[in-house]
Coordinates of C-alpha atoms in Angstrom, one line a residue:
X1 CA 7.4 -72.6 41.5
X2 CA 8.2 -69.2 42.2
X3 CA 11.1 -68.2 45.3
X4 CA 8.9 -67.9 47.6
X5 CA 7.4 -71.1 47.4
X6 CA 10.5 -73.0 47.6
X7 CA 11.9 -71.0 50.9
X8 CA 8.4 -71.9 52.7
X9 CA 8.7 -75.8 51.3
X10 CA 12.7 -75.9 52.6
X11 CA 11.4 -74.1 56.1
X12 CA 8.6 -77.0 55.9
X13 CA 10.8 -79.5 56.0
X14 CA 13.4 -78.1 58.3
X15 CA 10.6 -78.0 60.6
X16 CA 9.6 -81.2 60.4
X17 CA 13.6 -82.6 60.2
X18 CA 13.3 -81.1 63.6
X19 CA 10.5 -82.4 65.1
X20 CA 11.7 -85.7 63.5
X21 CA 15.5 -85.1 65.5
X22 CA 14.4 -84.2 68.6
X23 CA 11.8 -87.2 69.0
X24 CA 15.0 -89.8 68.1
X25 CA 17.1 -88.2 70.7
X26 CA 15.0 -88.6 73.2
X27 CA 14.2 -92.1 72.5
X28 CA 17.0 -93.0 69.4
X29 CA 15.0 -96.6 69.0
X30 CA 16.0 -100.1 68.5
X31 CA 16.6 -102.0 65.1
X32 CA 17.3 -105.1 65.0
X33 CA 18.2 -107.5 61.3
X34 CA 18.8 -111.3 61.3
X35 CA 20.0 -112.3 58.0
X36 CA 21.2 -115.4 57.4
X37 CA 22.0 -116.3 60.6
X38 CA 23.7 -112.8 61.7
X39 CA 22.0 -110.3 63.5
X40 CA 22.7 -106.0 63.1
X41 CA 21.5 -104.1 65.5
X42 CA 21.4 -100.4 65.1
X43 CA 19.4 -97.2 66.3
X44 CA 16.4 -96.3 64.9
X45 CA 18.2 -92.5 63.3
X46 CA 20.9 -94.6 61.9
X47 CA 18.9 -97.1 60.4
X48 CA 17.4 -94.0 58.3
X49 CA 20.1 -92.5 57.4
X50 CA 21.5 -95.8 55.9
X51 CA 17.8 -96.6 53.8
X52 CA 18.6 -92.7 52.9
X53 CA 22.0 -93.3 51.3
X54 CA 21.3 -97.0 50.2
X55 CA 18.3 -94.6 47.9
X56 CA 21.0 -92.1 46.7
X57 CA 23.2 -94.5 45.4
X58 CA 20.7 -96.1 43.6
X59 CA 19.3 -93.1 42.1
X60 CA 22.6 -92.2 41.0
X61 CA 23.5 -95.5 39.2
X62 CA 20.1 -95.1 37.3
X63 CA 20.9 -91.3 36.2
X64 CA 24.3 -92.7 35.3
X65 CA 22.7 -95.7 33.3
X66 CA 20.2 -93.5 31.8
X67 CA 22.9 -90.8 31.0
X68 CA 24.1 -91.9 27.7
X69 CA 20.7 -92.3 26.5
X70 CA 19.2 -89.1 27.1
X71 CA 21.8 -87.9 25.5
X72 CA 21.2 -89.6 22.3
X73 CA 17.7 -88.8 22.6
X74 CA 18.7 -85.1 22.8
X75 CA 21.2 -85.7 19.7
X76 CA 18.6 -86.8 18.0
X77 CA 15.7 -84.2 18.9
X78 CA 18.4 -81.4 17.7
X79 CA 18.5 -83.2 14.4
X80 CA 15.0 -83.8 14.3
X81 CA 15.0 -79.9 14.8
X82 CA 17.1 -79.4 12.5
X83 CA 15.7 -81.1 9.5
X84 CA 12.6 -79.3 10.1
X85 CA 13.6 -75.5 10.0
X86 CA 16.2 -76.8 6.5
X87 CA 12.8 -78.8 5.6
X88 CA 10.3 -75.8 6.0
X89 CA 12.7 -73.4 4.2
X90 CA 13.0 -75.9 1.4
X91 CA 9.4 -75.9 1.6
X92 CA 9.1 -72.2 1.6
X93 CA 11.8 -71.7 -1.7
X94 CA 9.9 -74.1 -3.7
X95 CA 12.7 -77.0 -2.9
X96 CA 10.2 -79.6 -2.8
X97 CA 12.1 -83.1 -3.8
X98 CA 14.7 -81.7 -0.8
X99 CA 11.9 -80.6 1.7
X100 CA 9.8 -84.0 1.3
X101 CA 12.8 -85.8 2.4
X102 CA 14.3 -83.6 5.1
X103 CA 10.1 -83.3 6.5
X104 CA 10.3 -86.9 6.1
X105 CA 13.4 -87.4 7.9
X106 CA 12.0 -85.2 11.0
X107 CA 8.9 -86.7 11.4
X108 CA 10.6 -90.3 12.2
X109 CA 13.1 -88.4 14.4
X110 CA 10.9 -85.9 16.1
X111 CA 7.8 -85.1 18.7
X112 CA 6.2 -82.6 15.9
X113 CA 5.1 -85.9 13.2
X114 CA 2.1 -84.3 12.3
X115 CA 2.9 -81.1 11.1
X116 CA 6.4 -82.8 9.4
X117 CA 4.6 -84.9 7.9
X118 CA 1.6 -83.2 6.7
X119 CA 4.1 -80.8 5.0
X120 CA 6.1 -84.0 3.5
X121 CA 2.8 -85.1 2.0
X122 CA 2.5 -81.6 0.4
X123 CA 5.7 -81.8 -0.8
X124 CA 5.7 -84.6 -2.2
X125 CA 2.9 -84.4 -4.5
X126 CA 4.1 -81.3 -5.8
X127 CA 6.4 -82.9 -7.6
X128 CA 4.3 -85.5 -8.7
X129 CA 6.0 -88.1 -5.9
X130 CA 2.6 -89.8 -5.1
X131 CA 4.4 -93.0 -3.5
X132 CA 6.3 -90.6 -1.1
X133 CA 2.9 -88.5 -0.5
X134 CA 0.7 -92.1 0.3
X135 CA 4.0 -93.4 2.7
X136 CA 4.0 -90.5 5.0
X137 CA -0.1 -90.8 5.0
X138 CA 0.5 -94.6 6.5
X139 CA 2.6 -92.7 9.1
X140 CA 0.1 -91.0 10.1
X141 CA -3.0 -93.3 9.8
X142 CA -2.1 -94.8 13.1
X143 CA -1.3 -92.0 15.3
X144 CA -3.1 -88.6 13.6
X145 CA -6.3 -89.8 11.8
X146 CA -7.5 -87.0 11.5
X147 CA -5.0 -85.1 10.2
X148 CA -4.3 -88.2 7.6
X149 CA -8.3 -87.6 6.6
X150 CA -7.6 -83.9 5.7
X151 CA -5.0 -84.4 3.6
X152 CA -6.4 -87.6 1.8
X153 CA -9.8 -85.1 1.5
X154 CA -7.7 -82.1 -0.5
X155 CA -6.2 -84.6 -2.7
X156 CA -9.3 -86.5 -3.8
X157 CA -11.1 -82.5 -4.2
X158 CA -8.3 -81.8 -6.8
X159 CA -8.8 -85.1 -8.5
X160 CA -12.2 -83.9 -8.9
X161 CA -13.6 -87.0 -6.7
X162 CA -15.8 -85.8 -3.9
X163 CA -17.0 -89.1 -2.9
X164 CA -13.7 -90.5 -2.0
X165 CA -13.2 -86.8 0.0
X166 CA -16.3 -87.4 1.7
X167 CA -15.6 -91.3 2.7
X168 CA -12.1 -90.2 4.1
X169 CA -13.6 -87.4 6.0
X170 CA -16.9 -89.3 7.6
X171 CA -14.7 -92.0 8.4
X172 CA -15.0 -93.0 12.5
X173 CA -11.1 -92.9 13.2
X174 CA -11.1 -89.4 11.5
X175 CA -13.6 -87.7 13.9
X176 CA -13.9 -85.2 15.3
X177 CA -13.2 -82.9 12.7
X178 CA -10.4 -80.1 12.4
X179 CA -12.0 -76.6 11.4
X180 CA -10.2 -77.6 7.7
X181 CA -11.4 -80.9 8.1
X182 CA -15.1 -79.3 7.8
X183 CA -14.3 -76.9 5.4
X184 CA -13.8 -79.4 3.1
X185 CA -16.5 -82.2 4.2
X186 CA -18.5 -78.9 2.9
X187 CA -17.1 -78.5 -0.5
X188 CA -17.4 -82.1 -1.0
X189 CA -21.0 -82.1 0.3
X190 CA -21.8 -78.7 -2.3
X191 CA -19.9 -81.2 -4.8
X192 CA -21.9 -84.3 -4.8
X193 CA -25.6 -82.3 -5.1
X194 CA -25.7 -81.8 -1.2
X195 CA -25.7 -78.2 -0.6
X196 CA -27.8 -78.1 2.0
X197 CA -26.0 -80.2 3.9
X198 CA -23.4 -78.0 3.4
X199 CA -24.7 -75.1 4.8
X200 CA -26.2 -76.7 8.0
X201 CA -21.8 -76.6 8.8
X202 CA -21.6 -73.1 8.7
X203 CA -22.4 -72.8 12.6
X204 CA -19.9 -75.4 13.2
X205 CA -17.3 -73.4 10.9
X206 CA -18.1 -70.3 12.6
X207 CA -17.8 -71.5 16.1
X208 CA -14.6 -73.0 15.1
X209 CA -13.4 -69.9 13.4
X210 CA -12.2 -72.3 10.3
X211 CA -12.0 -69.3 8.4
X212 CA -12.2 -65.7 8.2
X213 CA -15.8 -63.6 8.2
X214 CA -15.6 -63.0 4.4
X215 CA -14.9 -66.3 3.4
X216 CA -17.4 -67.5 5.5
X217 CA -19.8 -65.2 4.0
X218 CA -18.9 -66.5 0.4
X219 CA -19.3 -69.8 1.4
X220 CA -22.5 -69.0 2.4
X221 CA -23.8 -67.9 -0.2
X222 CA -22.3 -70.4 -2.3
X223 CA -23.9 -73.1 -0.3
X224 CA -27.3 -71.7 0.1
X225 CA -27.5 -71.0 -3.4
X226 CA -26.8 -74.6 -4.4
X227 CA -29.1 -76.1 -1.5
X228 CA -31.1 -74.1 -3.6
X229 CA -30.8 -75.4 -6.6
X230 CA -30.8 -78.9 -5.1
X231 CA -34.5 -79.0 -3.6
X232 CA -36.3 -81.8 -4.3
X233 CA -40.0 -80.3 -4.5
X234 CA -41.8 -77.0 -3.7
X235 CA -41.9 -77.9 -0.1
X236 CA -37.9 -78.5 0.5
X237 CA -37.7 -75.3 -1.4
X238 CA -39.9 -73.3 0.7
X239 CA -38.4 -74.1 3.8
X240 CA -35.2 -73.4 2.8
X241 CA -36.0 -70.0 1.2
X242 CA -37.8 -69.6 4.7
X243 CA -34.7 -70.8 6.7
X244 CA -32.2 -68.0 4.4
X245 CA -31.5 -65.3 6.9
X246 CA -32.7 -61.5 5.6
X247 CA -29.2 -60.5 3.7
X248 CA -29.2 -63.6 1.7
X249 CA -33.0 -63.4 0.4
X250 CA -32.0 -59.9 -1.6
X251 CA -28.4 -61.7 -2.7
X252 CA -29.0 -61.6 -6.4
X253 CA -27.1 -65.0 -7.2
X254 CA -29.6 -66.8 -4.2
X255 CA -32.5 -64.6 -5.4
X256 CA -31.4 -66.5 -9.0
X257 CA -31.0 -70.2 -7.7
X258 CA -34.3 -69.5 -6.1
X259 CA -36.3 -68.4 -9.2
X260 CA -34.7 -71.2 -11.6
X261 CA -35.5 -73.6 -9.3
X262 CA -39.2 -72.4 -8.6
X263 CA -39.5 -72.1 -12.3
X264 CA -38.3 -75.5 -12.8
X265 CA -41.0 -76.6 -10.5
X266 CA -43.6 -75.2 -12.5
X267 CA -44.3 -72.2 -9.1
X268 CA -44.1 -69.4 -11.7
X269 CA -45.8 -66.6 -9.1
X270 CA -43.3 -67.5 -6.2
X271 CA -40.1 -67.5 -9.0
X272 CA -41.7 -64.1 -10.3
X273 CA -42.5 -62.6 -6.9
X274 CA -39.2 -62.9 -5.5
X275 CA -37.5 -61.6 -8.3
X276 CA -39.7 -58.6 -8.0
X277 CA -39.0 -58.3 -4.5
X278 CA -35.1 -58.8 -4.7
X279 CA -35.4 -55.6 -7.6
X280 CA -37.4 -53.5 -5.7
X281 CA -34.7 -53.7 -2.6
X282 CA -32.0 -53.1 -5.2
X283 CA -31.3 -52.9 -9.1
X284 CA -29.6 -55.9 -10.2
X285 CA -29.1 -56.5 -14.0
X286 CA -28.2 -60.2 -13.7
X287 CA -31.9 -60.4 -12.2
X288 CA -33.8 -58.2 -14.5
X289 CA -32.2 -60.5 -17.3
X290 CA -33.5 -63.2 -15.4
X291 CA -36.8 -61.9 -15.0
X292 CA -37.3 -61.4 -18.7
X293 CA -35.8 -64.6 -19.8
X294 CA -37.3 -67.4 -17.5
X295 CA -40.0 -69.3 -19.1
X296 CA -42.9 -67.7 -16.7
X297 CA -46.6 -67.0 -16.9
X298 CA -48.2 -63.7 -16.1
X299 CA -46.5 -61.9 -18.7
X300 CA -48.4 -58.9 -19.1
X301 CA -48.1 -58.3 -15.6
X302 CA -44.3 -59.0 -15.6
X303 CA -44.2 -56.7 -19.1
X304 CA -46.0 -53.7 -16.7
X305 CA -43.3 -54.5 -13.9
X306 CA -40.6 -54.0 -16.4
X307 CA -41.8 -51.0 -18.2
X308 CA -42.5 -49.5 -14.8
X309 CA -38.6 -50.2 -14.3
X310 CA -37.9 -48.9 -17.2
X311 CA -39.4 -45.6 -16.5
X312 CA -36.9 -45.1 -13.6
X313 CA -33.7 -46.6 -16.2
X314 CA -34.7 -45.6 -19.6
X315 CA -31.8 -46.4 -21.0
X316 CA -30.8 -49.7 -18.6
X317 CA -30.0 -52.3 -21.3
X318 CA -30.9 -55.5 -19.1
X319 CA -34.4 -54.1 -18.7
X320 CA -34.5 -53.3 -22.7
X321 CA -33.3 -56.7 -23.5
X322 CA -35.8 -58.0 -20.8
X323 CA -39.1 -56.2 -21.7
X324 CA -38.1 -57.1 -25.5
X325 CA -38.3 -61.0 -24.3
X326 CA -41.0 -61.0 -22.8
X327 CA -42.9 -59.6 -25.7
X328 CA -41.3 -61.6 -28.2
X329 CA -43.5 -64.4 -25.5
X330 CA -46.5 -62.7 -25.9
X331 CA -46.0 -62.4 -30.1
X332 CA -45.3 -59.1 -30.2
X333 CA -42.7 -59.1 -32.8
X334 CA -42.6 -55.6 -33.9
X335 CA -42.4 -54.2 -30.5
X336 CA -40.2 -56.5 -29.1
X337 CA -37.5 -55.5 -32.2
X338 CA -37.7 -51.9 -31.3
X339 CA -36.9 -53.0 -27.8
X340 CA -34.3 -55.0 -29.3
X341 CA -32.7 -52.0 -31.1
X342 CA -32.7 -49.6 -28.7
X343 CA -30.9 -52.3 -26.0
X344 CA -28.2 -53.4 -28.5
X345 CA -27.4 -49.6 -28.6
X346 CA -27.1 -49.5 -25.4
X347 CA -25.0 -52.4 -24.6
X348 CA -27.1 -55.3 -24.6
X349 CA -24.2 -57.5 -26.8
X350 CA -24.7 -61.1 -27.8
X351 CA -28.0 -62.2 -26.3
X352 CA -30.1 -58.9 -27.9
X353 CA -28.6 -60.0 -30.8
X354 CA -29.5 -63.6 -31.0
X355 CA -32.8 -62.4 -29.6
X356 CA -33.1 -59.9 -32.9
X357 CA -32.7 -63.3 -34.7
X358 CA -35.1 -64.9 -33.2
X359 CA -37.6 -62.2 -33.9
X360 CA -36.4 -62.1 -37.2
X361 CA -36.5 -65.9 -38.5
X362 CA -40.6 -65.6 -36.9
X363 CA -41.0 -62.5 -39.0
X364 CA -39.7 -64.7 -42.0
X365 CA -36.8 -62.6 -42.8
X366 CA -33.9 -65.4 -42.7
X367 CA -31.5 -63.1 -44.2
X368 CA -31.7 -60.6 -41.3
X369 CA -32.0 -63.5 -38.9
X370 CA -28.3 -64.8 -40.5
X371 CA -27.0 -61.3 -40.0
X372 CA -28.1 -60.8 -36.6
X373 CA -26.8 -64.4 -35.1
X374 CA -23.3 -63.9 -37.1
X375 CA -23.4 -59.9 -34.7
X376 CA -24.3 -62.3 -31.6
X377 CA -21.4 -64.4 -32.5
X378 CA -19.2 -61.0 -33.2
X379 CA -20.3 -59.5 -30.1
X380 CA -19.1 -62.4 -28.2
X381 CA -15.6 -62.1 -30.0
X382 CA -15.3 -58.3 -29.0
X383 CA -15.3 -58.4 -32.9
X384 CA -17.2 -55.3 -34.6
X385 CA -20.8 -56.1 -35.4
X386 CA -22.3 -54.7 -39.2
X387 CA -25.3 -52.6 -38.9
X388 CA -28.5 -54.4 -40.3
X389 CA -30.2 -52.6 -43.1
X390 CA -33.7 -51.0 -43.0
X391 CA -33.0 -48.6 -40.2
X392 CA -33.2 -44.9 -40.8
X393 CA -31.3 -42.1 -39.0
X394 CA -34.0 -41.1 -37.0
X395 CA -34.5 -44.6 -35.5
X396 CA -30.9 -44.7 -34.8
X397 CA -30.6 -41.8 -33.2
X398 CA -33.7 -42.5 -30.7
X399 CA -31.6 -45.9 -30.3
X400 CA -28.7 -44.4 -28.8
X401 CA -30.2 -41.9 -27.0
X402 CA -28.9 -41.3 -23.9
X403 CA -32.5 -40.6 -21.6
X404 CA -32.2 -39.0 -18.7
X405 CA -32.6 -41.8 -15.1
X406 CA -34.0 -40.2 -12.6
X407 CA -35.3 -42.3 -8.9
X408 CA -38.6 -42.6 -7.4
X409 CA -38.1 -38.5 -6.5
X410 CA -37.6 -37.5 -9.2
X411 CA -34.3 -36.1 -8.7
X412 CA -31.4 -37.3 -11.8
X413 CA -29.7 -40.4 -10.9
X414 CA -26.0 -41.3 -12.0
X415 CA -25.8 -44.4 -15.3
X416 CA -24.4 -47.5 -14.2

C-alpha cells in the first residue's frame, strides 16, 4: 500500500469516527447489564470504548504468548538458512558427505524442502550413500511428488532401467509433469523401443521451454530417427516419414533410420528413393555408403545414380567404395576391384579393404583375400597397411590420382 493510500484510508476513517461522535452526542444511548444479579448501566460511547480496550488487551496477551514462539521459529528459519547457503557451497566444492547432511538438515528446518532436498538426494548418491539418497526421497513422497518422481527417474536412467523411470514418472501422484520431468519420460520412452512416443513430447517440451532450441533440436532428431527405426510395418513407417517436418527428411542420420528400416521391410524403391533424394539436396558420405551397401534391388539403376555422382566427385571415396559394392552385387568382380583400388587410395580404410577380400576369396585368390582382411584389420588400428602384389605403377598412379570435382556448372569445386 503506497502513502497515498494510507492518508485517504486514515481520512476514511476519521470521517466516519466523526459521523460516529457526533450521532452519540446528540443521543449518547442507554446500556444496560444484569449479571448475576447486578445491573451496569452505562452510555452507549462508553460501552464502546470499553469492548475497544477489553480487544486490545486481549490482542496483546496473544502477541505476548505468541512472542517467544515466533521467535524460535525465526531462530530456526535463520538456521535453516544457514545450512543451506554452507550446504550449497559444500555442494558446489565437491563436499558431498558434508552437503548431504547440512541439505538434509535444512530441508527438516526450512520452507525451501524441495530444492534442499532434491540437492541432498544428489548428494548423497555421489558418494555412493544410497540409504541417505532413498530417506530424503520418503521426505518428499508426501509433500513434492513430483519432484520425488524426477529424481527417482534420473537414477533408474543411469542404472540403465527405463522401465522403472517410466513407472515413477507415469505414476498419478507424480503428474503433472515438470519440463525435466518430460525430458526424461522421453529418454526413457526412446529407451524402451518407443521413440515415437517420444517425439509426440517435443511440443509439450517446447511450450515448456524444458530446454534450450539446440538441444531440442538434437532431441529431435534423435527421437524421430528411432520412431523410425521402431515402425511396425510399411504403413506406421509412411506416416511417420510423412508427419517429419521438411529439415528432418534431408537429415542424413533420419534419411538413414528411414532407408534401413524400409529395407528391412522388404520397400527397396522407397529406401532407394529417399536416399537419392536426401543426396541430391546435399552430399552426404555416411549416405552414399549407405546407398551402396544396403541389400537393395534395382542395382543397375542405383550403379547409373552413383557413377552419375561420381562424375561430379571423382575422387569421393564413399561413392568409390559404394559403386564398387554394388558391382561386386551384380558379379562384377573385376570392375568392382578397380573401384576398390582406386577408393582405398583415396581414403576408403577398413571397409574397402574387407570388401577387396571379399572380391578376392570369389575370385579364388585366398591368399590376397588374407592380405586384404589383415589391411582392414590394420586400417582399423591406424596401423600401416602392406601393398598387395600384382599392381603396376601405372595403375597406381591412376589410383591416387587426384581428379579434378567440379559442380553441376561446371565450375571446380573444393575436396572435402
Amino acid at each position: 500500500m503506497t502513502l497515498f493510500h494510507r492518508v485517504l484510508a486514515w481520512l476514511v476513517l476519521a470521517v466516519l469516527g466523526a459521523l460516529l461522535a457526533q450521532v452519540l452526542l446528540q443521543d449518547p444511548g442507554y446500556v444496560l447489564v444484569r449479571f448475576r444479579g447486578m445491573d451496569y448501566t452505562t452510555t452507549v460511547a462508553a460501552g464502546i470504548g470499553l469492548l475497544l480496550a477489553a480487544a486490545f488487551v486481549l490482542a496483546l496477551l496473544w502477541m505476548l504468548l505468541r512472542l517467544p514462539f515466533r521467535a524460535w521459529a525465526r531462530h530456526r528459519e535463520r538456521q535453516g538458512r544457514a545450512r543451506l547457503l554452507e550446504g550449497l557451497l559444500a555442494y558446489e566444492r565437491g563436499e558431498h558427505a558434508r552437503a548431504e547432511r547440512l541439505l538434509g538438515q535444512a530441508a527438516d528446518a526450512g520452507d525451501l524442502e524441495p530444492v534442499t532436498r532434491a540437492l541432498a538426494v544428489r548428494a548423497a548418491r555421489a558418494i555412493g550413500d544410497d540409504a541417505s539418497g532413498e530417506r530424503h526421497l520418503a521426505g518428499l513422497a508426501q509433500r513434492h511428488p513430483a519432484v520425488r518422481a524426477v529424481l527417482s527417474a534420473e537414477r533408474a536412467l543411469q542404472a540403465g532401467d527405463p522401465a522403472t523411470a517410466l513407472a515413477a514418472l507415469d505414476a498419478a501422484e507424480a503428474q503433472p509433469l515438470p519440463p525435466r520431468g518430460l525430458l526424461l519420460r522421453g529418454d526413457a520412452l526412446a529407451a524402451l523401443g518407443r521413440g515415437w512416443e517420444a517425439y509426440g513430447l517435443l511440443g509439450a517440451l517446447r511450450q515448456q521451454q524444458a530446454a534450450d532450441a539446440t538441444t531440442l533440436e538434437a532431441l529431435q532428431a534423435r527421437w524421430a530417427e528411432a520412431g523410425l527405426q521402431q515402425a511396425a510395418d510399411a504403413n506406421a513407417l509412411a506416416d511417420r516419414w510423412d508427419a517429419l517436418p521438411p529439415a528432418l527428411r534431408t537429415m542424413p542420420a533420419v534419411v538413414a533410420a528411414y532407408a534401413r528400416r524400409a529395407a528391412a521391410m522388404g520397400w527397396h524403391d522407397a529406401a532407394s528413393g529417399r536416399l537419392e533424394d536426401a543426396l541430391d539436396a546435399g552430399w552426404d558420405r555416411t549416405l552414399v555408403a549407405l546407398y551402396g551397401s544396403l541389400p537393395l534391388a534395382r542395382l543397375e539403376h542405383r550403379r547409373t545414380r552413383l557413377e552419375q555422382w561420381l562424375q561430379a566427385r571423382p575422387s569421393d571415396p564413399a561413392a568409390l567404395l559404394a559403386v564398387a559394392l554394388v558391382a561386386q552385387q551384380q558379379g562384377h568382380w573385376l570392375q568392382a576391384d578397380a573401384w576398390l583400388h582406386r577408393a582405398i587410395a583415396q581414403g576408403a580404410g577398413a571397409a574397402a579393404w574387407e570388401a577387396l577380400g571379399d572380391g578376392a576369396l570369389q575370385l579364388g585368390d585366398e591368399a590376397r583375400a588374407r592380405q586384404a582382411y589383415a589391411n582392414a584389420l590394420r586400417s582399423q588400428r591406424g596401423e600401416p597397411v602392406v601393398d598387395l602384389a600384382g599392381r603396376d605403377l601405372r595403375q597406381s598412379i591412376a589410383d591416387n590420382a587426384a581428379i579434378e570435382e567440379r559442380d553441376a556448372h561446371g565450375l571446380p569445386r573444393l575436396r572435402e
